[in-house]
Coordinates of C-alpha atoms in Angstrom, one line a residue:
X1 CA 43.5 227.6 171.4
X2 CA 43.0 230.7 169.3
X3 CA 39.3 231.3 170.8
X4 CA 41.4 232.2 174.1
X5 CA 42.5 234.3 172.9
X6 CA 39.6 236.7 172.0
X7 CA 38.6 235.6 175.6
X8 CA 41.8 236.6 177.1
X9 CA 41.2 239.9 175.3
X10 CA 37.4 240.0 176.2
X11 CA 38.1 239.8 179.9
X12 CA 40.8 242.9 179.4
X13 CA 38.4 244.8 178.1
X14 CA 35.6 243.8 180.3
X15 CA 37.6 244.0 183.8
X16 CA 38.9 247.8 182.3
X17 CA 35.2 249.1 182.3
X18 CA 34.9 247.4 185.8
X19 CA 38.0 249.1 186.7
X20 CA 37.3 251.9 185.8
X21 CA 34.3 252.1 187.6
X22 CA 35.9 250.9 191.1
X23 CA 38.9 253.7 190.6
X24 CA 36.4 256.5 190.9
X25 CA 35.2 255.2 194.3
X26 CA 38.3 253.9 195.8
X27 CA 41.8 254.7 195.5
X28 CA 44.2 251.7 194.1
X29 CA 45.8 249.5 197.2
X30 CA 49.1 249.9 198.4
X31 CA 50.1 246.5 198.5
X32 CA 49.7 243.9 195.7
X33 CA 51.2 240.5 194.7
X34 CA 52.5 240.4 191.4
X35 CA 49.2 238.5 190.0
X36 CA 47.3 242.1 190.7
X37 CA 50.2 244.4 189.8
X38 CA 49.7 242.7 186.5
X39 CA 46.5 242.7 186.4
X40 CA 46.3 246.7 187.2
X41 CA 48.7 247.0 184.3
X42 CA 46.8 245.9 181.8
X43 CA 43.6 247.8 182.8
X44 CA 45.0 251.0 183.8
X45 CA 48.6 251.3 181.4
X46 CA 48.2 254.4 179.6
X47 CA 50.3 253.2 176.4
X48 CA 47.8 250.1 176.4
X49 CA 45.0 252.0 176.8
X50 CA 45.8 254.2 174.0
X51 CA 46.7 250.9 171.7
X52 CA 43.0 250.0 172.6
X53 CA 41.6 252.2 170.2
X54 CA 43.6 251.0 167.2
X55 CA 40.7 247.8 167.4
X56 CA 37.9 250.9 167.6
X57 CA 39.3 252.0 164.4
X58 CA 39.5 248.7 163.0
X59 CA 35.5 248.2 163.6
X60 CA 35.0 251.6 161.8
X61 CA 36.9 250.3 158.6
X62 CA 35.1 247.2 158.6
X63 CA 31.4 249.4 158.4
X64 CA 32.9 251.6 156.3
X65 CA 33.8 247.9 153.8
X66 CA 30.3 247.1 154.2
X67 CA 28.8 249.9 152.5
X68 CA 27.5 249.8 149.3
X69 CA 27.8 252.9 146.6
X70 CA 25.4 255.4 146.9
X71 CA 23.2 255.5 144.0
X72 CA 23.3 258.9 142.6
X73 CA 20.3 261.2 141.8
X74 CA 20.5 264.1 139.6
X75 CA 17.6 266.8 138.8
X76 CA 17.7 269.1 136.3
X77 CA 15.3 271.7 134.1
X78 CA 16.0 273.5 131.3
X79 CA 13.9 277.2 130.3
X80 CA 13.7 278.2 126.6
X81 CA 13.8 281.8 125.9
X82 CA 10.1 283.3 125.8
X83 CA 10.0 284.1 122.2
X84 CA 11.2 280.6 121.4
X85 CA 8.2 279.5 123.7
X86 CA 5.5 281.2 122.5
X87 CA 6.3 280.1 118.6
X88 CA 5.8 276.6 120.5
X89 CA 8.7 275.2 118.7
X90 CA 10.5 274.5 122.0
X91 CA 9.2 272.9 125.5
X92 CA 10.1 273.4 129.1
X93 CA 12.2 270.3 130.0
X94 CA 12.3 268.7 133.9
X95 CA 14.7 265.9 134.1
X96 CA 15.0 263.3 137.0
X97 CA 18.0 261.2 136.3
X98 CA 19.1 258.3 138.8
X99 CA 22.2 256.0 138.4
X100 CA 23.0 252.2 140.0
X101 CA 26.8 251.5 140.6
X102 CA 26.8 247.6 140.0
X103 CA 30.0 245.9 141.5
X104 CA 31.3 243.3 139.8
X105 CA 34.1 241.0 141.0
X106 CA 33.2 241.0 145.0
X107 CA 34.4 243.8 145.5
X108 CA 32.1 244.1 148.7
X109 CA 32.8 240.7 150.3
X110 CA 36.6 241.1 149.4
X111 CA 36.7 244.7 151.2
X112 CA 35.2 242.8 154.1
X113 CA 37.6 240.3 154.3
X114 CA 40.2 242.5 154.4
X115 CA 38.9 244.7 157.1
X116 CA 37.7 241.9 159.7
X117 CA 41.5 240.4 158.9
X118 CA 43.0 244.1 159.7
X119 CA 41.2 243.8 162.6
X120 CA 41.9 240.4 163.7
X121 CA 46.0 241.8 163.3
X122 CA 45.0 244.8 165.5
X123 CA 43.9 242.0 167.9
X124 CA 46.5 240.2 167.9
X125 CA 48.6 243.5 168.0
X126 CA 47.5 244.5 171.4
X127 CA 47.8 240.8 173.1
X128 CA 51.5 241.0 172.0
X129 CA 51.7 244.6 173.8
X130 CA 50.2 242.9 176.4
X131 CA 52.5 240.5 176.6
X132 CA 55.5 242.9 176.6
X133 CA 53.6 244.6 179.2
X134 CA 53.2 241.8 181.5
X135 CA 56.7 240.6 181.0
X136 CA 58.0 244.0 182.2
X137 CA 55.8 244.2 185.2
X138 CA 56.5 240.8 186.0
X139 CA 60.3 242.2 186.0
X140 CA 59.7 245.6 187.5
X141 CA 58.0 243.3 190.7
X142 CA 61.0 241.2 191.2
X143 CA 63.2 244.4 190.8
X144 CA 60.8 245.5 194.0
X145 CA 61.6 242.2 195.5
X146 CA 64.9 242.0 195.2
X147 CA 65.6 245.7 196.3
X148 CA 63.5 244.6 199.6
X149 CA 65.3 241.7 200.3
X150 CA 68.5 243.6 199.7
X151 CA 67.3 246.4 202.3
X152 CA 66.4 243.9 204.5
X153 CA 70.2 242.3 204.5
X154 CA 71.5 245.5 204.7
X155 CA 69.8 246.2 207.9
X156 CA 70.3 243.1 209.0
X157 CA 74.4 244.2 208.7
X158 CA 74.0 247.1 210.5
X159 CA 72.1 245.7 213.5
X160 CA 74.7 242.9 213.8
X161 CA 77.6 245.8 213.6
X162 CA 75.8 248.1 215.8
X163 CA 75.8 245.5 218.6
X164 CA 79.8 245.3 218.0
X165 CA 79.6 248.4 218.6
X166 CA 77.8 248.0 222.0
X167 CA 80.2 245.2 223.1
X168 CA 83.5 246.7 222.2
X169 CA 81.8 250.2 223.9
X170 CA 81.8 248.1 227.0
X171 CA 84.9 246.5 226.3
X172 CA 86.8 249.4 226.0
X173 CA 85.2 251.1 229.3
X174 CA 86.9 248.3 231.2
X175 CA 90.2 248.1 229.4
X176 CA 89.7 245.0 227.5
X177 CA 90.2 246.6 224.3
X178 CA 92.1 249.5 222.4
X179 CA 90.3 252.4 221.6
X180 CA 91.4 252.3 218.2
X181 CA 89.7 248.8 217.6
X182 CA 86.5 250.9 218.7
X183 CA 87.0 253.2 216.4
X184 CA 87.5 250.7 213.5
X185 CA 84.3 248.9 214.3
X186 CA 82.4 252.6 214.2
X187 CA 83.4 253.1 210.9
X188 CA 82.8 250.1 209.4
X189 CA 79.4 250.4 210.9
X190 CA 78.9 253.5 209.0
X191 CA 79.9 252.1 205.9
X192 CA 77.0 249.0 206.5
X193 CA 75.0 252.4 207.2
X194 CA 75.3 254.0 203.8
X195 CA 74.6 250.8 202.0
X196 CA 71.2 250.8 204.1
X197 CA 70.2 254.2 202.7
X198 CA 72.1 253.1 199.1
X199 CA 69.2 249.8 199.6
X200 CA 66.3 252.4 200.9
X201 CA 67.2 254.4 197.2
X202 CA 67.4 251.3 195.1
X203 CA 63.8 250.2 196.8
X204 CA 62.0 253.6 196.3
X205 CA 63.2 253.6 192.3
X206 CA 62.1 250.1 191.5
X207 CA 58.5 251.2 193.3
X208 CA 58.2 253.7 191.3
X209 CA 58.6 252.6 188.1
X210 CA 56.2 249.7 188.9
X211 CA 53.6 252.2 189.4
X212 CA 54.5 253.8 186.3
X213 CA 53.7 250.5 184.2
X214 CA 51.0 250.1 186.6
X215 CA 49.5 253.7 185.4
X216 CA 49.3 255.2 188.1
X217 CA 49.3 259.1 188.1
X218 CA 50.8 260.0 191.8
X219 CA 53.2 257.8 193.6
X220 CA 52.5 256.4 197.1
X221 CA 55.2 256.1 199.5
X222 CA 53.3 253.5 201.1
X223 CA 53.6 251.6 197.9
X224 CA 55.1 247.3 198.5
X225 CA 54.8 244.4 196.5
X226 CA 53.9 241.7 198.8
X227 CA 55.1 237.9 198.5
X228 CA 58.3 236.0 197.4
X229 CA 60.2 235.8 194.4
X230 CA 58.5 232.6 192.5
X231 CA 60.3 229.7 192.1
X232 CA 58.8 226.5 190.2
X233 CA 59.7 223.4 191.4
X234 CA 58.7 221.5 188.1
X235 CA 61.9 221.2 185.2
X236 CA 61.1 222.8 181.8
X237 CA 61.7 220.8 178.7
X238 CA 63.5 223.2 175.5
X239 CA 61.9 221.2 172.8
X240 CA 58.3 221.7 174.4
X241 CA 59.1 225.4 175.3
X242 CA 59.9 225.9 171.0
X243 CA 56.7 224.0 170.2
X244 CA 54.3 226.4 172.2
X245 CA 56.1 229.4 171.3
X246 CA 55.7 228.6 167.4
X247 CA 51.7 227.9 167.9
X248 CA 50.9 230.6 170.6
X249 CA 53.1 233.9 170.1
X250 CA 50.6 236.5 169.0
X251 CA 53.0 238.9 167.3
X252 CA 53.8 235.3 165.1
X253 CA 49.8 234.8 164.7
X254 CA 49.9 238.4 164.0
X255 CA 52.0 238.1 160.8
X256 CA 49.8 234.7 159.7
X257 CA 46.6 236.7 159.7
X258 CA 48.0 239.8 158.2
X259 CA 49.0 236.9 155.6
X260 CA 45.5 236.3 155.3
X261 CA 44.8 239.6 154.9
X262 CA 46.9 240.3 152.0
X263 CA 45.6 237.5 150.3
X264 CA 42.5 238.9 150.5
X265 CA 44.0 242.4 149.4
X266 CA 44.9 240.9 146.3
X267 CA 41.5 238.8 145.4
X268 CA 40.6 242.6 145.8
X269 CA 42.5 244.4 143.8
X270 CA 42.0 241.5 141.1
X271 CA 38.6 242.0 141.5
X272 CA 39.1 246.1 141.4
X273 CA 40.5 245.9 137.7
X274 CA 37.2 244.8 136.6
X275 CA 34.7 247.4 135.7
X276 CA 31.6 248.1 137.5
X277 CA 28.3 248.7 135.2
X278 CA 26.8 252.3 136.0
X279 CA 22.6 251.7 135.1
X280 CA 20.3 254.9 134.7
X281 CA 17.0 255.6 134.7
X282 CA 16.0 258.9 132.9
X283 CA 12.7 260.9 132.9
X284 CA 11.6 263.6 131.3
X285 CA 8.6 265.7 131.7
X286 CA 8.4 268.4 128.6
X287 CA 5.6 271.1 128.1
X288 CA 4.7 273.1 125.2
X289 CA 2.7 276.2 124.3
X290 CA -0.2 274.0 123.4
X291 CA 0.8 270.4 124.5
X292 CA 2.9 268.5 127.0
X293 CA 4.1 265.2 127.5
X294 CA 6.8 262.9 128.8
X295 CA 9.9 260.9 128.0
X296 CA 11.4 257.4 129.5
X297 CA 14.9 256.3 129.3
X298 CA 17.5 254.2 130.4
X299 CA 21.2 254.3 130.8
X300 CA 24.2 252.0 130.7
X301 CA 27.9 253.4 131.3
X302 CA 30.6 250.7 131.2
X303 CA 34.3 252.3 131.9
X304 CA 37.0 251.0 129.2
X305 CA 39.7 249.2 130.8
X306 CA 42.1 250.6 127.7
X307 CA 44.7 252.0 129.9
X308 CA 44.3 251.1 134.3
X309 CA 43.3 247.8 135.0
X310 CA 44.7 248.4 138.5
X311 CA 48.0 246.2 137.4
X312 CA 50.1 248.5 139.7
X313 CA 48.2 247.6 143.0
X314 CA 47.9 243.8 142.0
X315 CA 51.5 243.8 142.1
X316 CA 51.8 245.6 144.5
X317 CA 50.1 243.3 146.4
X318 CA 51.7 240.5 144.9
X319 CA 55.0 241.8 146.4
X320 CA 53.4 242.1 149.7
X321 CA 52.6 238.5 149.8
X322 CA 56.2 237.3 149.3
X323 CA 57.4 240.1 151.9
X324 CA 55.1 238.7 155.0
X325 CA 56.5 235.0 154.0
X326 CA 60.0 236.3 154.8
X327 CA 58.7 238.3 157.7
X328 CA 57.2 234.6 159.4
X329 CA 60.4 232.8 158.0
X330 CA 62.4 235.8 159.8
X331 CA 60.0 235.8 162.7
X332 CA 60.1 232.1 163.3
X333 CA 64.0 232.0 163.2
X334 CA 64.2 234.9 165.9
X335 CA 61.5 232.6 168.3
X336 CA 63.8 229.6 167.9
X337 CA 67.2 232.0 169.0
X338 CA 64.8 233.5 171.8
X339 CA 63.7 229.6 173.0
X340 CA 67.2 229.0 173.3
X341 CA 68.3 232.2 174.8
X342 CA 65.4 231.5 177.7
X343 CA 66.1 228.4 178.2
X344 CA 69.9 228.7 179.0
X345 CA 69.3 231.7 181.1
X346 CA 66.6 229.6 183.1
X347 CA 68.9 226.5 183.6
X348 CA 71.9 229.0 184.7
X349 CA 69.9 230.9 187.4
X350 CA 68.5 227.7 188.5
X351 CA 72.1 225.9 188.6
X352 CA 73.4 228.9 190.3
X353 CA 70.5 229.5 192.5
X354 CA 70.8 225.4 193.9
X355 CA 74.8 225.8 193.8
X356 CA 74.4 228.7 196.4
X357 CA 72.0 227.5 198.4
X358 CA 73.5 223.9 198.6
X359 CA 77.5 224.9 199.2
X360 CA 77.6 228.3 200.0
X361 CA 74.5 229.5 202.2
X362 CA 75.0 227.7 205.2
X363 CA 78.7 227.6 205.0
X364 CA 79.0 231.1 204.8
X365 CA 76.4 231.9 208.1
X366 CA 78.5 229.5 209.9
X367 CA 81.6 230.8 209.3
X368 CA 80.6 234.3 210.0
X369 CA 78.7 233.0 213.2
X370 CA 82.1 230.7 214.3
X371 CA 84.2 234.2 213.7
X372 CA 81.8 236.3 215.9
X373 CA 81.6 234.3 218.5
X374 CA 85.9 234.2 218.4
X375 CA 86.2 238.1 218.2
X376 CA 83.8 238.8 220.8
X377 CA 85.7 236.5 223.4
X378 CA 89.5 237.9 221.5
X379 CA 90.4 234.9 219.9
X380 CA 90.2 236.5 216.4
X381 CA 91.0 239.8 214.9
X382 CA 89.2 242.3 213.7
X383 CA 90.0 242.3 210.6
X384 CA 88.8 238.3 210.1
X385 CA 85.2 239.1 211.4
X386 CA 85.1 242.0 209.2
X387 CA 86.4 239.6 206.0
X388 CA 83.8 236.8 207.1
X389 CA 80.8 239.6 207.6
X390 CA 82.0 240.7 204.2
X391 CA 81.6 236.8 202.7
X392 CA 78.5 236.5 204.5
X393 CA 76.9 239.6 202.5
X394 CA 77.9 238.6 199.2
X395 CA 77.1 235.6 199.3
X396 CA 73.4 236.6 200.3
X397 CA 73.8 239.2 198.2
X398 CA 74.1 236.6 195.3
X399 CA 71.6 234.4 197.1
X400 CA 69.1 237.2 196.4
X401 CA 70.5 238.2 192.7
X402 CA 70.2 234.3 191.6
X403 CA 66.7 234.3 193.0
X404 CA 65.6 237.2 191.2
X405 CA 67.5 235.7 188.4
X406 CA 65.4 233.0 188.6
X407 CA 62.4 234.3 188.5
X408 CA 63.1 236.7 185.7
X409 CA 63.8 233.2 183.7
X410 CA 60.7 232.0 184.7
X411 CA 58.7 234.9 183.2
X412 CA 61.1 235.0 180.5
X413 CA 59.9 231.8 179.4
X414 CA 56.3 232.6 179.9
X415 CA 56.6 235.7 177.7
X416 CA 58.7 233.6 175.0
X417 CA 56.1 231.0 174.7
X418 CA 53.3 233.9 174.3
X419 CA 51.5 233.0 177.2
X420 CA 49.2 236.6 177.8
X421 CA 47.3 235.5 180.7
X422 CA 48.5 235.5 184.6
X423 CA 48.8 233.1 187.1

């Protein structure tokens, strides 16, 4: 399961160079399902992309673990005065001198360990932003959604009002009806007018703060999210929802590998209290006032562990073991309060969502269709089309909110378990 991972964030990385590539030659489309809009999140997000380079940097501390001391090379010579020469009681002296910095311990492979583990957090890291990230578009397209379908009612309204309107216009012109009922139908029509241009508003701030997560620099009036608000037909189980969320969640797998990594932080600084053997080689070339010659030797420096034996960063490290095991106790606790969170909120919206559409939808549109059919032939009042065109609209109203509701569970869920692909 953990090998999907990397390919999950292989294909990111691959599809943004690809991306990349096809932006420069053709602008971004104006429609998109909610499959794409995620999908053009996660290669163009600018927060994202900056995140990206925090696994750049990781693959630079991982060389720089790798290396090995540089052995050190010193060159020297040493002039006597001329009197001094000339007695030939003193030589010229040329010095090469060349030291070996032996590491003992592994210090090398435990410096290693802990950078490919600091990167493997950093991996983990960005597929949890990407989660986020995916969760919030998913949201920010059913935000798109649901303003639409709002508009759409709204205009609906108005149209049904505006040919009121029409009818009690004609009504009036041959006596039939009282001015002033033509006047009260006019302004309720304007008030299903401003909540048209209150939907229009509510539409053009959800799309753009979709492109916004979507990283796009100028916004398109043009701009729709295309498709319906998902619904899954199959029932979710709480128990199996908990179970996937405590093997998958990559800000959980996070923590376990920067476990890893501490434990190899403090093999390393166990390892740095030993001292590492410094070995020289020494040579000498001297020459006299008659004769000349040269001299061999060979060093060995061993540091005195009297005083630092590196106890402070072993316990420091220490300390930072015990700190991560409270982090994935705390960390596991807060997945198990999110599971449940989810989960009621799914089987809410989808009890409310099947409640509406089972006893209220239809009852409501054939109410409001029985009571306009009465008004326009004067066997009901005003007033009791308006209260039944009034019922009608909320309850589509919270036809449309339980939908989006619904959805939002949905990807809710997704996000909880740590799921950072798309469908």
């Amino acid at each position: 399961m953990r090998r999907g991972w990397w390919s999950v964030l292989g294909c990111s990385m691959f599809t943004l160079c690809v991306s990349r590539a096809v932006t420069a030659q053709s602008p971004p489309p104006d429609q998109v399902t909610v499959d794409q809009a995620v999908q053009e999140a996660v290669d163009n997000n600018l927060g994202l992309l900056a995140e990206r380079y925090n696994l750049a940097i990781a693959d630079a501390q991982i060389i720089t673990a790798r290396l090995r001391p540089n052995p050190v090379l010193t060159l020297g010579a040493s002039f006597p005065d001329q009197q001094i020469f000339r007695s030939g009681t003193s030589p010229y002296d040329e010095s090469a001198h060349l030291d070996f910095v032996f590491e003992r311990g592994g210090k090398r492979e435990y410096r290693m360990a802990v950078a490919e583990n600091a990167r493997a957090v950093k991996q983990l890291e960005l597929l949890n932003t990407i989660r986020t990230l995916i969760l919030d578009v998913q949201n920010a397209c059913v935000e798109v959604l649901l303003a639409k379908a709002n508009l759409s009612l709204a205009r609906e309204n108005l149209q049904a009002f505006n040919a009121i309107v029409d009818v009690n216009t004609s009504r009036v012109r041959a006596g039939d009806l009282a001015p002033v009922e033509l006047e009260r139908t006019r302004l309720a029509s304007l008030q299903f007018q401003d909540a048209v241009q209150q939907s229009e508003s509510q539409l053009v701030t959800a799309t753009n703060q979709l492109q916004t997560l979507l990283g796009r620099a100028t916004r398109s009036p043009a701009f729709a999210v295309v498709g319906e608000l998902r619904r899954d037909q199959q029932p979710l189980v709480r128990a199996d929802i908990q179970q996937q969320a405590l093997e998958l969640r990559p800000d959980l797998l996070a923590l376990r590998r920067e476990q890893a990594r501490s434990a190899a932080d403090l093999r390393l600084q166990i390892a740095q209290g030993k001292v590492d053997y410094t070995i020289g080689a020494e040579f000498h070339r001297q020459q006299g006032n008659m004769k000349e010659g040269n001299l061999y030797g060979l060093t060995l420096s061993v540091p005195i562990p009297v005083f630092n034996r590196n106890q402070g960063e072993i316990e420091r490290a220490q300390h930072e073991q015990a700190q991560i095991r409270a982090k994935i106790a705390a960390l596991e606790n807060d997945i198990r309060t999110e599971v449940q969170n989810a989960y009621a909120q799914y089987t809410a919206a989808r009890d409310v969502l099947q409640r509406i559409e089972t006893n209220m939808l239809d009852r409501s549109r054939e109410v409001r269709q029985t009571i306009e059919y009465s008004y326009r032939r004067g066997q009901a009042s005003f007033l009791e089309f308006l209260d039944a065109q009034r019922a009608f609209n909320d309850t589509r109203q919270s036809y449309n909110q339980a939908r989006a509701d619904y959805a939002r569970s949905l990807y809710r869920i997704e996000a909880v378990i740590g799921k950072v692909g798309w469908r």
